[in-house]
Amino acid sequence: MSETPKASGSLADRITGPAASKLDAATTSFTPGAPNPSNSWADEVASPVGTESKRLEGTLEEAQLDGATAPHAGSGLHDAQYEVEVKLSDIQGDVNSPLFSVSTFEELGINQSILAGLYSMNFKKPSKIQEKALPLLLSNPPTNMIAQSQSGTGKTAAFVITILSRLDYTKPHQPQALCLAPSRELARQIEGVVKSIGQFVPGLTIQAAVPGAVERNAKVQAMVVVGTPGTVMDLIKRRQFDVSNMKVMCLDEADNMLDQQGLGDQCLRVKQMIPRIDQILLFSATFPDTVMRYAQQFSPGANEIKLKRDELTVGGIKQMYMDCPSDEGKYDILASLYGLMTIGSSIIFVKKKDTASQIAARLTQDGHKVVAVHSAFEGAERDSIVEDFRSGKAKVLITTNVLARGIDVSSVSMVINYDIPMKGRSDAEPDPETYLHRIGRTGRFGRVGVSISFVFDRKSFAALSQIAAHYGIDLVKLDQDDWDKTETIVKDVIKSSRAGTNLQS
Ligand SMILES: Nc1ncnc2c1ncn2[C@@H]1O[C@H](COP(=O)(O)OP(=O)(O)OP(=O)(O)O)[C@@H](O)[C@H]1O
C-alpha cells in the first residue's frame, strides 16, 4: 500500500471536524458533495455509527475474540506474526457461537453414506442450525420447515442432508427433489454441495436447471434438480421436467425468492405446477416480517427456527465504514484499498452494472487486477469468471446484488459496499437484508473478515446509520486522513484470518 487517497479531509470532517453522532437541532441546507460550512450531515442523523477513535481499539480486541483467533492460538493483537491458526473445534465448543453444538452428526440419525460425505469434507461437528434443524427435518412424517441462521453457518448442508435422506434410490431417473436459488451461480454452488455430500451415496443422480444447462427437448432425468425459478418453470411447462413425484422442494434465500416480484411469481407458479410435495423447506439468513407471513403460506404448518434481529450479524465480520469526499471520490479510496483487498480475496458491491464495468475498467487501467460479473454477462462467461474467483486466480471481484446472496468462497476476507444497498421506489430506503447478505460473503464458518461501507453524503450516511440501528450494531469509522492507521486496523483483522487457509479443525 503506497497510494494515499487524493482527497483531503472527509466530508464530515471538512464540515465540522470528526462527525459526531448526536442529533443537532439546527440544520442547514445540504448539497451532496459540497462542503456545508456550518453543519455536518452526520450531526443531523441520529446515528449509532460510532466515530470515536477509542472504539477502534475496542473493536480490534473484539475482532480477536469474536474471530476466535488470538485467544485460541495465543497470538496477541500486536504480534508481528500474523499467521494465526483458528481452531474450529474451539469455536464450535463456544456456547455463544452459531457454530456451537452438543451433538455429533451420528447422533442426528444421518445415513452412513451421507455421513461419509460429510466427513470427507472435514465436517466434524454440526453447527447450531444443523443440530437444531436436522432432527425436525429428518423426522417422519415429513414436516415443512422455515429456517433462519446467520450467513456462513451451514444452512446448505442442512437442507442437502434432508434432500439426500428423502430420495427413493430405486428410481434414479425420476426427479424427486427440487432446490431453487435466486442466481445461476448459487444454484451451481448448491449442485456442487449435493455432489460433495452425496459422493458416497450409491446411485445418486443430480442435475442443474439453470439457463443453458438443459438442451431443448432433453428431459430432466435426475433425482435431485437444482435450478433457478425461471428456467425450472419453463422446463416444467415444456414437459421436459416431470414433477409428479416430488418429495422435497427447497427455496434457498427464501425471503428473496418470495419477496421479489418476478422471482416470487415464478416460485409460486413452480409450486402450483407440482401436484404434491411431501416437504417444503425455506432457508435464509433473513426473514423480514413482511415476507414471513407469505413464507408461512408457502410452507404451511412449517416448524420455524428464527433468530432475533440482534443475533443476525456474524461476530467474525468487522464492520467498518469510510467517509468519502464525494461520490466520484469513492474511486480513489477504493484504489487505495487495493493492496489490502488482495491479502485475501475481496468482493466490491455496486448498485449498477455500468458502475461495476466502469470501476473494473478504471482499476485495470490503473494497473490493478480485477474481474467484474453482473447479469449483462453471458452465462458461460459468468461461470468462468466466478470459477476464477473461487480458485483464487482472480482475487478482486466487482459485482452487483446478483452475487450478494449465498456465494461461499472461504478466502474472501474483505467486502466493500461501494454503494450502500437501497430498496424501494427510487432507492428511497436502506436495504438491511441485502447489507447483511453482502457482508456475509466474508467471515464464513468461523473465519474473520472485514466489511467497509462507503458513505459520501447525508443520504448514504443516514442509510448506513439506519442499517446499523436495525441490527443494533456499531460501525467503526476508518479515517482516510490517517491512512497508516486505517491500513493497520484492516490488516490486523484480515491477516489474523488469512481467510480460509488456516482454519484448523
Ligand atoms: N458442520 C460443518 N463443519 C465444517 N464446515 C461446515 C459445516 N457446515 C458447513 N460448513 C462450511 O461452512 C461454509 C458455509 O456454509 P453455507 O454456504 O451452507 O452457509 P449458509 O448458512 O448457507 O450461508 P449464507 O446465508 O451466506 O447462504 C461452507 O464452506 C461449508 O462447507
XYZ file of C-alpha atoms and ligand atoms in Angstrom:
536
model
C 0.000 0.000 0.000
C 1.740 3.083 -1.093
C -1.043 5.153 -2.535
C -2.822 7.679 -0.386
C -6.313 8.899 -1.147
C -6.058 12.036 -3.191
C -8.935 13.688 -1.407
C -8.002 15.696 1.596
C -10.301 15.503 4.572
C -13.601 13.722 4.795
C -16.782 15.498 4.003
C -17.908 15.264 7.589
C -14.559 16.494 8.823
C -14.445 19.347 6.374
C -17.815 20.388 7.650
C -17.487 20.087 11.404
C -14.444 18.052 12.253
C -14.892 14.410 13.189
C -18.517 13.539 12.722
C -20.450 13.461 15.931
C -23.212 11.013 16.459
C -25.630 13.189 18.330
C -28.560 14.904 16.697
C -28.062 18.559 16.064
C -31.266 20.552 16.120
C -30.033 23.334 13.869
C -29.921 22.080 10.318
C -28.922 23.949 7.230
C -29.428 23.060 3.617
C -27.126 20.458 2.223
C -25.852 19.800 -1.247
C -24.392 16.340 -1.722
C -20.706 16.548 -2.312
C -20.470 20.209 -1.405
C -18.959 21.234 1.903
C -21.507 22.563 4.321
C -19.738 25.214 6.348
C -21.819 25.148 9.452
C -23.219 21.740 9.987
C -22.258 18.127 9.448
C -24.755 15.894 7.747
C -23.540 13.346 10.212
C -24.802 15.571 13.006
C -28.229 15.594 11.528
C -28.650 11.873 11.663
C -29.376 10.154 14.940
C -26.765 7.544 14.477
C -25.251 4.557 16.146
C -22.410 4.807 13.661
C -19.564 5.498 16.040
C -16.669 7.735 15.229
C -14.558 7.821 18.349
C -11.095 6.561 17.837
C -11.129 4.633 21.068
C -13.861 2.474 19.685
C -11.332 1.282 17.142
C -9.249 -0.228 19.901
C -12.252 -1.931 21.414
C -13.260 -3.315 18.116
C -9.881 -4.725 17.389
C -9.844 -6.520 20.665
C -13.270 -7.823 19.865
C -12.056 -8.863 16.463
C -9.599 -11.173 18.061
C -12.142 -12.586 20.445
C -15.045 -12.909 18.073
C -12.960 -14.298 15.326
C -11.628 -16.789 17.817
C -8.129 -16.334 16.540
C -5.813 -14.884 19.121
C -7.273 -16.340 22.312
C -7.187 -19.830 20.930
C -3.938 -19.612 19.120
C -2.207 -17.465 21.677
C -1.230 -14.683 19.329
C -1.591 -11.123 20.597
C -3.115 -8.211 18.787
C 0.205 -6.585 18.041
C 2.011 -9.783 17.396
C 4.133 -9.356 14.308
C 3.405 -12.954 13.454
C 0.111 -12.744 11.622
C -0.295 -16.371 10.664
C -2.677 -17.464 13.349
C -4.370 -20.798 13.399
C -8.084 -20.647 14.031
C -9.322 -23.663 15.912
C -12.726 -24.540 14.574
C -13.229 -27.078 17.337
C -12.858 -24.280 19.898
C -15.350 -22.059 18.100
C -17.776 -24.969 17.877
C -17.342 -25.525 21.599
C -18.354 -21.946 22.440
C -21.991 -21.952 23.506
C -22.492 -18.425 22.170
C -21.308 -19.261 18.674
C -23.790 -20.053 15.879
C -21.457 -22.937 15.115
C -21.913 -24.481 18.582
C -23.443 -27.899 19.005
C -23.535 -30.570 21.669
C -24.251 -33.445 19.358
C -22.378 -35.257 16.645
C -23.615 -35.917 13.119
C -24.081 -39.611 14.089
C -26.471 -38.661 16.856
C -28.648 -36.811 14.350
C -29.596 -40.081 12.674
C -27.931 -39.423 9.345
C -27.429 -42.298 6.918
C -23.882 -43.781 6.828
C -23.184 -42.945 3.199
C -24.152 -39.306 3.789
C -22.002 -39.238 6.935
C -19.064 -40.465 4.859
C -19.532 -37.472 2.551
C -19.666 -35.020 5.468
C -16.508 -36.451 6.999
C -14.649 -36.374 3.715
C -15.483 -32.651 3.570
C -13.930 -32.364 7.007
C -17.220 -31.538 8.733
C -16.505 -32.824 12.221
C -19.455 -31.457 14.159
C -22.761 -29.899 13.192
C -23.317 -26.164 13.516
C -26.185 -24.862 15.654
C -28.635 -24.673 12.740
C -27.673 -28.159 11.594
C -28.082 -29.561 15.092
C -31.424 -27.844 15.676
C -32.952 -28.312 12.243
C -31.887 -31.821 11.239
C -33.888 -33.799 13.839
C -37.011 -31.885 12.748
C -36.150 -32.143 9.066
C -35.475 -35.881 9.138
C -38.394 -36.956 11.326
C -41.435 -38.712 9.897
C -43.928 -37.857 8.637
C -42.025 -35.122 6.762
C -42.801 -31.635 8.081
C -42.256 -28.300 6.378
C -39.557 -26.019 7.729
C -38.767 -22.307 7.734
C -35.204 -21.978 8.979
C -33.111 -18.913 9.655
C -29.454 -18.841 10.593
C -26.610 -16.361 10.169
C -24.675 -16.217 6.910
C -21.998 -18.858 6.514
C -23.275 -21.179 9.240
C -24.040 -24.228 7.120
C -27.668 -23.972 6.049
C -26.878 -25.606 2.717
C -25.703 -28.834 4.319
C -28.851 -28.911 6.478
C -31.194 -28.953 3.506
C -28.907 -31.081 1.320
C -28.728 -33.806 4.011
C -32.534 -33.688 4.183
C -32.898 -33.974 0.422
C -30.488 -36.920 0.248
C -32.334 -38.640 3.111
C -35.709 -38.409 1.375
C -34.891 -39.932 -2.015
C -36.082 -43.272 -3.372
C -32.852 -44.677 -4.749
C -34.655 -47.302 -6.828
C -35.760 -44.512 -9.195
C -32.550 -42.831 -10.384
C -34.158 -41.082 -13.376
C -37.179 -39.742 -11.531
C -36.871 -36.150 -10.265
C -37.734 -36.250 -6.556
C -36.181 -33.148 -5.032
C -36.118 -29.606 -6.355
C -33.954 -26.879 -4.925
C -34.371 -23.320 -6.205
C -31.916 -20.453 -5.797
C -32.006 -16.827 -6.984
C -28.875 -16.913 -9.175
C -27.236 -19.392 -11.541
C -24.029 -19.146 -9.505
C -25.765 -20.118 -6.287
C -27.673 -22.950 -7.989
C -24.372 -24.290 -9.375
C -22.776 -23.978 -5.956
C -25.606 -25.930 -4.304
C -25.333 -28.577 -7.042
C -21.664 -28.885 -6.025
C -22.577 -29.292 -2.352
C -25.103 -32.039 -3.229
C -22.354 -33.791 -5.199
C -19.840 -33.472 -2.369
C -22.108 -34.544 0.477
C -23.608 -37.257 -1.725
C -20.323 -38.540 -3.140
C -20.614 -41.888 -1.346
C -24.355 -42.291 -1.825
C -24.774 -45.115 -4.362
C -26.909 -44.308 -7.384
C -27.412 -40.612 -6.648
C -28.166 -38.506 -9.711
C -28.032 -34.695 -9.790
C -28.786 -32.134 -12.464
C -28.663 -28.351 -12.736
C -31.554 -26.436 -14.293
C -30.048 -23.016 -14.970
C -30.149 -21.108 -18.263
C -28.346 -23.110 -20.941
C -27.866 -26.253 -18.839
C -30.689 -28.373 -20.284
C -30.901 -28.788 -24.040
C -34.194 -28.007 -25.717
C -36.297 -31.174 -25.825
C -33.969 -33.054 -23.483
C -35.562 -34.492 -20.352
C -34.557 -33.673 -16.813
C -33.743 -37.107 -15.507
C -32.006 -36.774 -12.170
C -33.268 -37.390 -8.666
C -32.076 -34.014 -7.401
C -32.599 -30.916 -9.525
C -31.059 -27.592 -8.535
C -32.039 -24.555 -10.546
C -33.288 -21.035 -10.936
C -37.053 -20.428 -10.887
C -37.495 -19.099 -14.446
C -35.651 -21.980 -16.093
C -37.371 -24.583 -13.926
C -40.757 -23.082 -14.723
C -40.054 -23.245 -18.458
C -38.821 -26.845 -18.247
C -41.969 -27.940 -16.418
C -44.191 -26.054 -18.870
C -42.455 -27.649 -21.831
C -42.900 -31.062 -20.213
C -39.170 -31.635 -20.094
C -39.287 -31.935 -16.324
C -41.657 -34.462 -14.727
C -42.633 -33.191 -11.291
C -45.239 -35.849 -10.499
C -43.092 -37.500 -7.852
C -41.685 -34.611 -5.850
C -40.731 -35.392 -2.282
C -38.896 -32.212 -1.292
C -38.921 -28.652 -2.541
C -36.400 -26.245 -1.068
C -36.042 -22.494 -1.587
C -32.624 -21.202 -0.627
C -32.546 -17.443 0.087
C -36.280 -17.918 0.513
C -37.117 -14.364 1.608
C -35.532 -13.024 -1.553
C -37.203 -15.659 -3.685
C -40.662 -14.918 -2.299
C -40.298 -11.173 -1.982
C -39.052 -10.139 -5.385
C -41.857 -9.558 -7.809
C -40.560 -11.706 -10.679
C -38.913 -14.444 -8.646
C -41.837 -14.696 -6.232
C -44.339 -15.231 -9.045
C -42.126 -17.837 -10.656
C -41.623 -19.749 -7.394
C -45.354 -19.783 -6.800
C -46.028 -20.937 -10.367
C -43.497 -23.748 -9.977
C -45.082 -24.851 -6.731
C -48.550 -24.764 -8.280
C -47.385 -26.940 -11.172
C -46.230 -29.669 -8.779
C -49.191 -31.856 -7.858
C -47.862 -32.946 -4.475
C -44.831 -32.115 -2.355
C -44.146 -34.016 0.883
C -41.858 -31.400 2.407
C -41.298 -27.707 1.645
C -38.158 -26.115 3.084
C -37.435 -22.397 3.214
C -33.946 -21.298 4.255
C -32.353 -17.874 4.621
C -30.277 -15.708 6.930
C -33.026 -13.077 6.790
C -36.809 -13.282 7.007
C -38.261 -9.778 7.292
C -41.693 -9.778 8.957
C -43.449 -8.807 5.741
C -42.093 -11.863 3.918
C -42.542 -14.201 6.879
C -46.318 -14.169 6.554
C -46.096 -15.142 2.905
C -43.451 -17.758 3.714
C -45.855 -19.345 6.188
C -48.484 -19.615 3.459
C -45.977 -21.045 1.023
C -44.771 -23.624 3.536
C -47.887 -24.328 5.598
C -47.618 -25.774 9.093
C -43.836 -25.394 9.000
C -41.580 -25.817 12.002
C -39.815 -22.499 12.421
C -36.283 -21.724 13.561
C -35.912 -17.997 13.819
C -33.326 -15.523 15.014
C -33.807 -12.199 16.699
C -32.579 -9.157 14.795
C -29.684 -8.563 17.155
C -28.487 -12.144 16.659
C -28.204 -11.813 12.907
C -24.752 -10.349 12.495
C -21.726 -12.593 12.483
C -19.153 -11.682 15.146
C -16.193 -12.550 12.943
C -17.068 -9.842 10.435
C -15.635 -6.488 11.489
C -17.964 -3.882 10.085
C -16.385 -0.558 9.215
C -17.188 2.462 7.097
C -15.278 5.076 5.206
C -16.392 8.661 4.876
C -15.542 9.526 1.268
C -15.198 13.077 -0.061
C -17.818 12.661 -2.799
C -19.466 10.023 -4.956
C -16.690 10.433 -7.506
C -14.088 10.420 -4.705
C -15.067 6.882 -3.728
C -12.968 5.609 -6.602
C -9.698 6.975 -5.202
C -10.402 5.433 -1.826
C -11.174 2.119 -3.493
C -7.965 2.224 -5.488
C -6.053 2.973 -2.298
C -7.556 -0.079 -0.652
C -6.400 -2.375 -3.461
C -3.336 -3.621 -1.596
C -5.496 -4.657 1.352
C -8.053 -6.238 -0.951
C -5.529 -8.685 -2.288
C -4.246 -10.010 1.040
C -7.108 -12.468 0.774
C -9.891 -12.163 -1.787
C -12.389 -9.307 -1.930
C -15.788 -8.531 -3.338
C -16.843 -4.990 -4.208
C -20.604 -4.488 -4.387
C -22.060 -1.695 -6.500
C -25.613 -0.825 -7.370
C -25.465 -0.696 -11.152
C -23.995 -2.994 -13.783
C -22.479 0.036 -15.529
C -20.685 1.108 -12.373
C -19.263 -2.408 -11.993
C -17.907 -2.356 -15.537
C -16.599 1.204 -15.262
C -14.782 0.628 -11.978
C -13.311 -2.610 -13.293
C -12.037 -0.825 -16.412
C -10.562 2.043 -14.405
C -8.839 -0.196 -11.878
C -7.428 -2.296 -14.698
C -6.192 0.847 -16.448
C -4.548 1.884 -13.195
C -2.594 -1.371 -13.199
C -4.727 -3.461 -10.832
C -6.007 -6.966 -11.467
C -9.772 -7.224 -11.045
C -12.723 -9.013 -12.615
C -16.369 -7.976 -12.871
C -19.556 -10.016 -13.083
C -23.178 -8.964 -13.428
C -26.344 -10.038 -15.150
C -25.399 -8.496 -18.508
C -22.685 -11.140 -18.914
C -23.418 -14.355 -20.805
C -23.993 -17.409 -18.621
C -20.833 -19.250 -19.651
C -18.729 -16.134 -19.125
C -20.275 -15.636 -15.691
C -19.450 -19.233 -14.790
C -15.830 -18.914 -15.843
C -15.221 -15.587 -14.075
C -16.777 -16.857 -10.841
C -14.719 -20.038 -11.175
C -11.538 -17.942 -11.483
C -12.563 -16.082 -8.354
C -13.299 -19.283 -6.440
C -9.958 -20.776 -7.396
C -8.058 -17.642 -6.385
C -6.924 -16.912 -9.928
C -8.843 -13.640 -9.634
C -8.690 -12.023 -6.201
C -10.883 -8.955 -6.574
C -14.425 -9.306 -7.871
C -16.666 -6.356 -8.652
C -20.333 -7.232 -8.826
C -23.920 -6.204 -8.187
C -26.540 -7.688 -5.882
C -26.700 -10.670 -8.226
C -23.937 -12.253 -6.126
C -24.945 -10.737 -2.775
C -26.501 -13.942 -1.504
C -25.272 -17.412 -0.787
C -21.943 -17.389 -2.589
C -19.465 -19.299 -0.447
C -15.794 -18.561 -1.100
C -13.877 -19.053 2.114
C -10.893 -16.923 1.072
C -12.991 -13.724 0.932
C -11.562 -11.540 3.670
C -12.964 -8.188 2.594
C -16.310 -6.957 1.316
C -16.716 -3.394 0.133
C -20.098 -1.727 -0.153
C -19.130 0.821 -2.780
C -22.801 1.796 -2.831
C -24.944 1.386 0.281
C -27.719 -1.112 -0.576
C -31.053 0.631 -1.039
C -34.549 -0.552 -1.894
C -37.999 0.779 -2.615
C -39.097 3.229 -5.260
C -36.135 5.312 -6.416
C -33.994 3.728 -3.729
C -35.897 5.532 -1.019
C -34.991 3.211 1.856
C -31.910 1.382 3.043
C -31.918 -2.374 2.480
C -30.675 -4.043 5.687
C -31.226 -7.567 4.370
C -29.043 -7.053 1.317
C -26.420 -5.385 3.511
C -26.306 -8.454 5.757
C -26.058 -10.886 2.856
C -23.377 -8.828 1.118
C -21.121 -8.603 4.164
C -21.827 -12.275 4.844
C -19.682 -13.215 1.825
C -16.801 -12.968 4.283
C -16.464 -14.443 7.771
C -17.667 -17.861 6.603
C -17.995 -20.622 9.192
C -15.884 -19.092 11.949
C -13.477 -17.152 9.774
C -12.704 -13.488 10.205
C -13.334 -10.758 7.663
C -13.790 -7.050 7.168
C -16.595 -5.101 5.562
C -16.099 -1.486 4.546
C -19.114 0.571 3.538
C -18.566 3.799 1.622
C -20.638 6.846 2.525
C -20.254 10.259 0.942
C -23.361 12.342 1.584
C -26.197 12.747 4.001
C -28.384 10.161 2.275
C -25.758 7.426 2.231
C -24.709 8.183 5.806
C -28.322 8.142 7.006
C -28.937 4.875 5.167
C -25.926 3.197 6.754
C -26.908 4.572 10.146
C -30.370 3.085 9.773
C -28.913 -0.264 8.813
C -26.648 -0.164 11.878
C -29.609 0.778 14.074
C -31.704 -2.009 12.543
C -29.207 -4.621 13.731
C -28.137 -2.741 16.858
C -24.504 -2.613 15.819
C -21.692 -0.072 15.958
C -19.686 0.515 12.852
C -16.078 1.600 13.071
C -15.091 4.707 11.140
C -11.921 4.333 9.099
C -10.008 7.545 8.736
C -8.908 8.444 5.234
C -6.706 11.186 6.695
C -4.701 8.703 8.684
C -4.114 6.074 6.086
C -1.442 4.258 8.100
C -3.852 3.719 10.943
C -6.604 2.590 8.589
C -4.234 0.165 6.968
C -3.111 -1.260 10.298
C -6.662 -1.732 11.523
C -7.825 -3.514 8.409
C -4.634 -5.529 8.023
C -4.737 -6.771 11.592
C -8.156 -8.275 11.074
C -7.555 -9.676 7.625
C -4.167 -11.120 8.369
C -5.410 -12.676 11.577
C -7.783 -14.697 9.452
C -5.834 -15.373 6.293
C -9.333 -16.389 5.444
C -9.723 -19.992 4.648
C -6.146 -21.058 4.599
C -5.556 -21.752 8.246
C -8.838 -22.840 9.723
C -7.830 -25.902 11.669
C -10.376 -28.474 12.660
N -20.581 -28.768 10.143
C -19.674 -28.128 9.397
N -18.363 -28.211 9.696
C -17.436 -27.533 8.968
N -17.730 -26.726 7.926
C -19.030 -26.602 7.586
C -20.062 -27.299 8.294
N -21.242 -26.973 7.735
C -20.974 -26.129 6.718
N -19.654 -25.901 6.623
C -18.967 -24.990 5.659
O -19.341 -23.676 6.012
C -19.387 -22.845 4.861
C -20.673 -22.038 4.860
O -21.783 -22.891 4.677
P -23.041 -22.460 3.802
O -22.602 -21.948 2.473
O -24.001 -23.582 3.824
O -23.597 -21.243 4.669
P -25.047 -20.614 4.690
O -25.537 -20.704 6.077
O -25.891 -21.216 3.619
O -24.702 -19.100 4.361
P -25.488 -17.977 3.500
O -26.582 -17.464 4.379
O -24.454 -16.956 3.230
O -26.002 -18.649 2.265
C -19.252 -23.776 3.667
O -17.932 -23.641 3.142
C -19.450 -25.153 4.230
O -18.716 -26.122 3.547
